[in-house]
mmCIF file of N, CA and C in Angstrom:
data_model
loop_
_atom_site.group_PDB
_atom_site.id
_atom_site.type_symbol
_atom_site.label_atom_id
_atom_site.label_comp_id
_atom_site.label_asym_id
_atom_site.label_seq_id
_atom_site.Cartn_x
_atom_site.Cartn_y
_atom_site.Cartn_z
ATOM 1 N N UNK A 21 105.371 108.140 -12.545
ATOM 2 C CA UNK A 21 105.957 106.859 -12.241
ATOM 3 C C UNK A 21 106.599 106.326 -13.523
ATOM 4 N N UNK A 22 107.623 105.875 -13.858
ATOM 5 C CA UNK A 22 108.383 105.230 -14.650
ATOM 6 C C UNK A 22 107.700 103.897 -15.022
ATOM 7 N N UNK A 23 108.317 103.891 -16.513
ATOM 8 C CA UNK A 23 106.986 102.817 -17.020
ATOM 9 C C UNK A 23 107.326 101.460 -16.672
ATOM 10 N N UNK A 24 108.681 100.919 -16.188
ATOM 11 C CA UNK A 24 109.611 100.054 -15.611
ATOM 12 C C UNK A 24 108.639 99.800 -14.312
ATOM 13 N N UNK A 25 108.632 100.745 -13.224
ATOM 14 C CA UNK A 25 107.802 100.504 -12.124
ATOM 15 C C UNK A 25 106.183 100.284 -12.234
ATOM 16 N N UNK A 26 105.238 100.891 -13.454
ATOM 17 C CA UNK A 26 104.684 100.848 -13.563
ATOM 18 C C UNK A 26 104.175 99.018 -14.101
ATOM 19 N N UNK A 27 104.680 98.557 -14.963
ATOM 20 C CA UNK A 27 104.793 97.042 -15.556
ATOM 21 C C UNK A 27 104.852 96.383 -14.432
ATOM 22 N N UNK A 28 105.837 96.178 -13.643
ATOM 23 C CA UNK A 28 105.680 95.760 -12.342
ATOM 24 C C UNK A 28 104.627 95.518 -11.407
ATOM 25 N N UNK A 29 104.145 96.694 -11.217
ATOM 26 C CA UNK A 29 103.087 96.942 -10.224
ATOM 27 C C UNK A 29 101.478 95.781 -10.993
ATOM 28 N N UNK A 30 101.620 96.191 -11.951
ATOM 29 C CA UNK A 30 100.847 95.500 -13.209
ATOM 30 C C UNK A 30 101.056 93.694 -12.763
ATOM 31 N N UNK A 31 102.201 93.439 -13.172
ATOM 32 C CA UNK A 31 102.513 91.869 -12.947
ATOM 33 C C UNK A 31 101.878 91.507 -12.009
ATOM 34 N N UNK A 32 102.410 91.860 -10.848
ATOM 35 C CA UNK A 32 102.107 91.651 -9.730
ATOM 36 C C UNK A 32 100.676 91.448 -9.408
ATOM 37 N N UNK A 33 100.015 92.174 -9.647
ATOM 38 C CA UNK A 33 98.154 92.651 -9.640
ATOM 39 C C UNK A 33 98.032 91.303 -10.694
ATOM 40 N N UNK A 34 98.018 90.745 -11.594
ATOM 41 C CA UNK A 34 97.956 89.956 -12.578
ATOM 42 C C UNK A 34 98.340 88.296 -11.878
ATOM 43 N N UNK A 35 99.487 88.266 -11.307
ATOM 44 C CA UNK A 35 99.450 87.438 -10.640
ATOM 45 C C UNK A 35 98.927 87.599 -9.332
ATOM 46 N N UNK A 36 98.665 88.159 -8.475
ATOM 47 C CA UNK A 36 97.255 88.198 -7.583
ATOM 48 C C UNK A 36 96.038 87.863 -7.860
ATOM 49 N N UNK A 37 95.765 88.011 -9.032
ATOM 50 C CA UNK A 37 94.538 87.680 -9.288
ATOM 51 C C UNK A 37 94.597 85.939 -9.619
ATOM 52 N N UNK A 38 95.405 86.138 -10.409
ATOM 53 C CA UNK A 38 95.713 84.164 -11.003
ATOM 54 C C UNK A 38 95.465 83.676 -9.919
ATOM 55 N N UNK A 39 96.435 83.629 -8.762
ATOM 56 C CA UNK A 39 96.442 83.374 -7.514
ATOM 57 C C UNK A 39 95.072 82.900 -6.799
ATOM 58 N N UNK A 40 94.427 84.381 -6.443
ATOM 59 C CA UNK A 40 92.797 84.330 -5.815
ATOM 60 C C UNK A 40 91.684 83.690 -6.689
ATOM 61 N N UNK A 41 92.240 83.473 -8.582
ATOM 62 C CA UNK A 41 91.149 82.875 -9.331
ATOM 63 C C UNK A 41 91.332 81.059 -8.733
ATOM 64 N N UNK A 42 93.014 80.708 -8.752
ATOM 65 C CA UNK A 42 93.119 79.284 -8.345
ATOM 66 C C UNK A 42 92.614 78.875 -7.107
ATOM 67 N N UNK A 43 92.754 79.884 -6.197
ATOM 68 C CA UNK A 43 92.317 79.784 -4.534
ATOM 69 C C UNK A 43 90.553 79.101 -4.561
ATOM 70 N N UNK A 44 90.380 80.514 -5.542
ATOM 71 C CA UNK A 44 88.687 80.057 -5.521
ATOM 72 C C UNK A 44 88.185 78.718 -5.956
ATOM 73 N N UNK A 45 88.654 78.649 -7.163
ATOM 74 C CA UNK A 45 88.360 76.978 -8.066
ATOM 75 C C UNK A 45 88.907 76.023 -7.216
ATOM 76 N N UNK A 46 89.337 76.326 -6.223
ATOM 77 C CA UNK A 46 89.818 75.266 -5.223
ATOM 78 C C UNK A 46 89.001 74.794 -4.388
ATOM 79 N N UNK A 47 88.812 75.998 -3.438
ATOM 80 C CA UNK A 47 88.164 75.721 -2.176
ATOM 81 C C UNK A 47 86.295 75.675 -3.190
ATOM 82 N N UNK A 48 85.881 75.821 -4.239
ATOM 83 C CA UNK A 48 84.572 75.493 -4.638
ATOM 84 C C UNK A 48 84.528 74.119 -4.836
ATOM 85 N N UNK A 49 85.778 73.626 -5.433
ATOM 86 C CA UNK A 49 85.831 71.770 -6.083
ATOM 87 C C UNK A 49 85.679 71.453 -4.787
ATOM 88 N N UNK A 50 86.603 71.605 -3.565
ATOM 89 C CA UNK A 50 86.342 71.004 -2.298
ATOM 90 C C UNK A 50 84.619 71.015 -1.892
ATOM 91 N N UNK A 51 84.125 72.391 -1.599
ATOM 92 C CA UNK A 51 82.982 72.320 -1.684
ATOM 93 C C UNK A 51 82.033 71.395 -2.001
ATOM 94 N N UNK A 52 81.943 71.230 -3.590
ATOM 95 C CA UNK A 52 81.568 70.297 -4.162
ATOM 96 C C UNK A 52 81.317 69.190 -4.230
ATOM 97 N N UNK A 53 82.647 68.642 -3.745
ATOM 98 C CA UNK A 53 82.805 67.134 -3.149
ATOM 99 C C UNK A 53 82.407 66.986 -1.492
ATOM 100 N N UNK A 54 82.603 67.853 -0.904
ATOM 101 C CA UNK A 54 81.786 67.535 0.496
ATOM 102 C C UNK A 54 80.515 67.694 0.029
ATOM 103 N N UNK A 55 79.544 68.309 -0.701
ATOM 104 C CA UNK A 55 78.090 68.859 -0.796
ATOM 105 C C UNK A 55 77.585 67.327 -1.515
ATOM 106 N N UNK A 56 78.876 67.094 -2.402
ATOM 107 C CA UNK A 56 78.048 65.669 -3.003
ATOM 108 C C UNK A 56 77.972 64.295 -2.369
ATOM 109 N N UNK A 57 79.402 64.331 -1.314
ATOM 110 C CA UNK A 57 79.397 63.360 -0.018
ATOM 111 C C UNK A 57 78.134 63.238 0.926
ATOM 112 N N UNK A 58 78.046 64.483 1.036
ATOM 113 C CA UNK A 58 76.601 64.759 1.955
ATOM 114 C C UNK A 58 75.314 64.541 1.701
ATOM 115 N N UNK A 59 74.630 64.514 0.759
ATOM 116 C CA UNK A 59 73.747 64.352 -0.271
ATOM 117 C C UNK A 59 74.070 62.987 -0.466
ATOM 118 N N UNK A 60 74.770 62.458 -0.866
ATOM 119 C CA UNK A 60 74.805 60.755 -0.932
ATOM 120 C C UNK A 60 74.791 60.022 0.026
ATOM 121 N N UNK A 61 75.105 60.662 1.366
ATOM 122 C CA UNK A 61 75.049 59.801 2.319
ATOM 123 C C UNK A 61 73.628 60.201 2.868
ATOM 124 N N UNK A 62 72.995 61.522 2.706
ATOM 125 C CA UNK A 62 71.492 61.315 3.163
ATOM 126 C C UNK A 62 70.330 60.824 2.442
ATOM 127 N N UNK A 63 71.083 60.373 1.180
ATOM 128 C CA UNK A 63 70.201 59.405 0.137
ATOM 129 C C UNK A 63 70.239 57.929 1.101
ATOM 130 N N UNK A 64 71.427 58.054 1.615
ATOM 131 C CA UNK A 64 71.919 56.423 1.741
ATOM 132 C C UNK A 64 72.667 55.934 0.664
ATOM 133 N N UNK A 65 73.026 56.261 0.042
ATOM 134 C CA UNK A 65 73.960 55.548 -0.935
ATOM 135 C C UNK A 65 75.047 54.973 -0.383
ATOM 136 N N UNK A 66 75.668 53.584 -1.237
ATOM 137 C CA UNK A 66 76.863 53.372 -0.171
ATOM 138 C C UNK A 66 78.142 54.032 -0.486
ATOM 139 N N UNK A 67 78.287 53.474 0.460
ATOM 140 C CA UNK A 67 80.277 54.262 0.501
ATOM 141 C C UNK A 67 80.649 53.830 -0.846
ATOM 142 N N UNK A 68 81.009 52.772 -1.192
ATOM 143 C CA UNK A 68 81.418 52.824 -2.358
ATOM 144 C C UNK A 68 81.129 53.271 -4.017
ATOM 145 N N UNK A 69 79.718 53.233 -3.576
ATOM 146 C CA UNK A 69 78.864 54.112 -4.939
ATOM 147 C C UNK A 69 79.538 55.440 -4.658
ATOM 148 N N UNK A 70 79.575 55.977 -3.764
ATOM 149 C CA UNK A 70 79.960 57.689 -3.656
ATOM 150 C C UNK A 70 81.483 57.986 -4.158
ATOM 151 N N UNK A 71 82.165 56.960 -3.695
ATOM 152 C CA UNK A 71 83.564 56.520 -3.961
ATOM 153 C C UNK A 71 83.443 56.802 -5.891
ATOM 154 N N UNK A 72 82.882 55.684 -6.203
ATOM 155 C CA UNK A 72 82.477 55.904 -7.573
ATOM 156 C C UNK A 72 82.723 56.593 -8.374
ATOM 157 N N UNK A 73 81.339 57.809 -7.748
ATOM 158 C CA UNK A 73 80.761 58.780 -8.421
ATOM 159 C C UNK A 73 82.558 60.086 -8.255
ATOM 160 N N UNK A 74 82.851 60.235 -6.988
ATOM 161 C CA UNK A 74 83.650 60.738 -6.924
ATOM 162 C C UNK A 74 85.327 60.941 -7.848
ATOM 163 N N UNK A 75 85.285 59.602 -8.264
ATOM 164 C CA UNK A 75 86.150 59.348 -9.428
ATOM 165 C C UNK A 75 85.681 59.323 -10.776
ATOM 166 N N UNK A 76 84.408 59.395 -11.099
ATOM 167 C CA UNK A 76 83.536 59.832 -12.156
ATOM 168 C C UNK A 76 83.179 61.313 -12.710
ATOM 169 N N UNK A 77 83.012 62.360 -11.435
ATOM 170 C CA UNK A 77 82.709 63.524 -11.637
ATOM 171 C C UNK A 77 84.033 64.589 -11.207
ATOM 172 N N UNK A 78 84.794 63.888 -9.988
ATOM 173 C CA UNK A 78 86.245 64.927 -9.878
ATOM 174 C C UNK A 78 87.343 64.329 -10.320
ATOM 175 N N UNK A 79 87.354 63.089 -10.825
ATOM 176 C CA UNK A 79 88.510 62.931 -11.301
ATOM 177 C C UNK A 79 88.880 62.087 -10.057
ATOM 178 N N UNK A 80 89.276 62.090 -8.847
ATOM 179 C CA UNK A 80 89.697 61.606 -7.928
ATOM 180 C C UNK A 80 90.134 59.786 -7.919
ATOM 181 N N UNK A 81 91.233 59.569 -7.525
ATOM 182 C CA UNK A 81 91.818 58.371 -7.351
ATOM 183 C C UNK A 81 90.927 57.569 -6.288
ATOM 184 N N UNK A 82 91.405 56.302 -5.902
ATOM 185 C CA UNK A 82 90.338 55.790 -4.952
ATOM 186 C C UNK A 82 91.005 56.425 -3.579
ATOM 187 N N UNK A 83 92.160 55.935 -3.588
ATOM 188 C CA UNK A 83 92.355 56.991 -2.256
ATOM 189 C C UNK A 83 91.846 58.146 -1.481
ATOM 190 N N UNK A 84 92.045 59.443 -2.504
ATOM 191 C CA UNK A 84 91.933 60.405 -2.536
ATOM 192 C C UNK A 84 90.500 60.477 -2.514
ATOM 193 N N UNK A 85 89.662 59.254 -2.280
ATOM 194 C CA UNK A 85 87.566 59.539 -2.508
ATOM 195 C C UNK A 85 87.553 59.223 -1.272
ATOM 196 N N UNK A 86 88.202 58.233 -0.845
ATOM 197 C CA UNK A 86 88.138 57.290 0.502
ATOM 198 C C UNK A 86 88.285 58.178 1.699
ATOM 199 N N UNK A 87 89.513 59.449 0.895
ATOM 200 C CA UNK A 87 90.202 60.186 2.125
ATOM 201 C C UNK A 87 88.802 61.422 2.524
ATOM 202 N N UNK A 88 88.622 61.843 1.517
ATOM 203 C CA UNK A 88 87.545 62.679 1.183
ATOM 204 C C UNK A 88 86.072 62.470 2.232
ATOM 205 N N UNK A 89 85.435 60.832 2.306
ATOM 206 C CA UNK A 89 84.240 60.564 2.789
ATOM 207 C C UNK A 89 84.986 60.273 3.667
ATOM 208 N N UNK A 90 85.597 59.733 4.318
ATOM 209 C CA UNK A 90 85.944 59.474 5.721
ATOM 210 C C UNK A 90 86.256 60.808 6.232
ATOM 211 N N UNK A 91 86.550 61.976 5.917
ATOM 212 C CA UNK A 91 86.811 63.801 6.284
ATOM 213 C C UNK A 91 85.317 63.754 6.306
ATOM 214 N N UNK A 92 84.462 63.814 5.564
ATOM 215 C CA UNK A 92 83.604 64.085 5.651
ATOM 216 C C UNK A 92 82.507 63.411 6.718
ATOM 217 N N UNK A 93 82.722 62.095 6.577
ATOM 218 C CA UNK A 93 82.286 61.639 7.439
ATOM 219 C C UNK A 93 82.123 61.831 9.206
ATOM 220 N N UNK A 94 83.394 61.872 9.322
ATOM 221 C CA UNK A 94 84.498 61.881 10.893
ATOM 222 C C UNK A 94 83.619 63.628 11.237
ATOM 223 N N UNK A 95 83.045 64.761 9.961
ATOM 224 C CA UNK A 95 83.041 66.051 10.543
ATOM 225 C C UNK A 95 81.009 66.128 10.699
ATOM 226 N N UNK A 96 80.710 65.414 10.261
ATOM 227 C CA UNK A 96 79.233 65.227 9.796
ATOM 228 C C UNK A 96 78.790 64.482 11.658
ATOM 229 N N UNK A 97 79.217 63.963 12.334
ATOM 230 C CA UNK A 97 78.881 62.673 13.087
ATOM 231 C C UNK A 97 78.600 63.608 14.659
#
């Protein structure tokens, strides 16, 4: 195989992986934040403490916490 085709084949595999490494760190942060939604709401904590924590530990805007426990919520019920 020509070392032209060979580099290629390489890239490619290299970015596949980048790819499936971002996929993963994705769908685990999601994880995360439903596992910690869940857990706070069977503490009882309130909505807005979780809200909180959610912009404390992921970074998350208030929106984006609000959107989060109400998903979570709406799938939990």
């Amino acid at each position: 195989m020509c070392k032209a085709l060979t580099e290629l084949i390489e890239e490619g595999r290299a970015e596949g992986r980048a790819e499936g490494r971002a996929e993963g760190r994705a769908e685990g942060r999601a994880e995360g934040i439903r596992g910690m939604i869940i857990d706070n709401l069977e503490y009882g904590t309130s909505r807005e403490r979780i809200v909180e924590k959610l912009y404390r530990y992921f970074g998350l805007n208030s929106d984006k916490a609000w959107e989060h426990l109400e998903k979570v919520m709406k799938s939990n019920t």
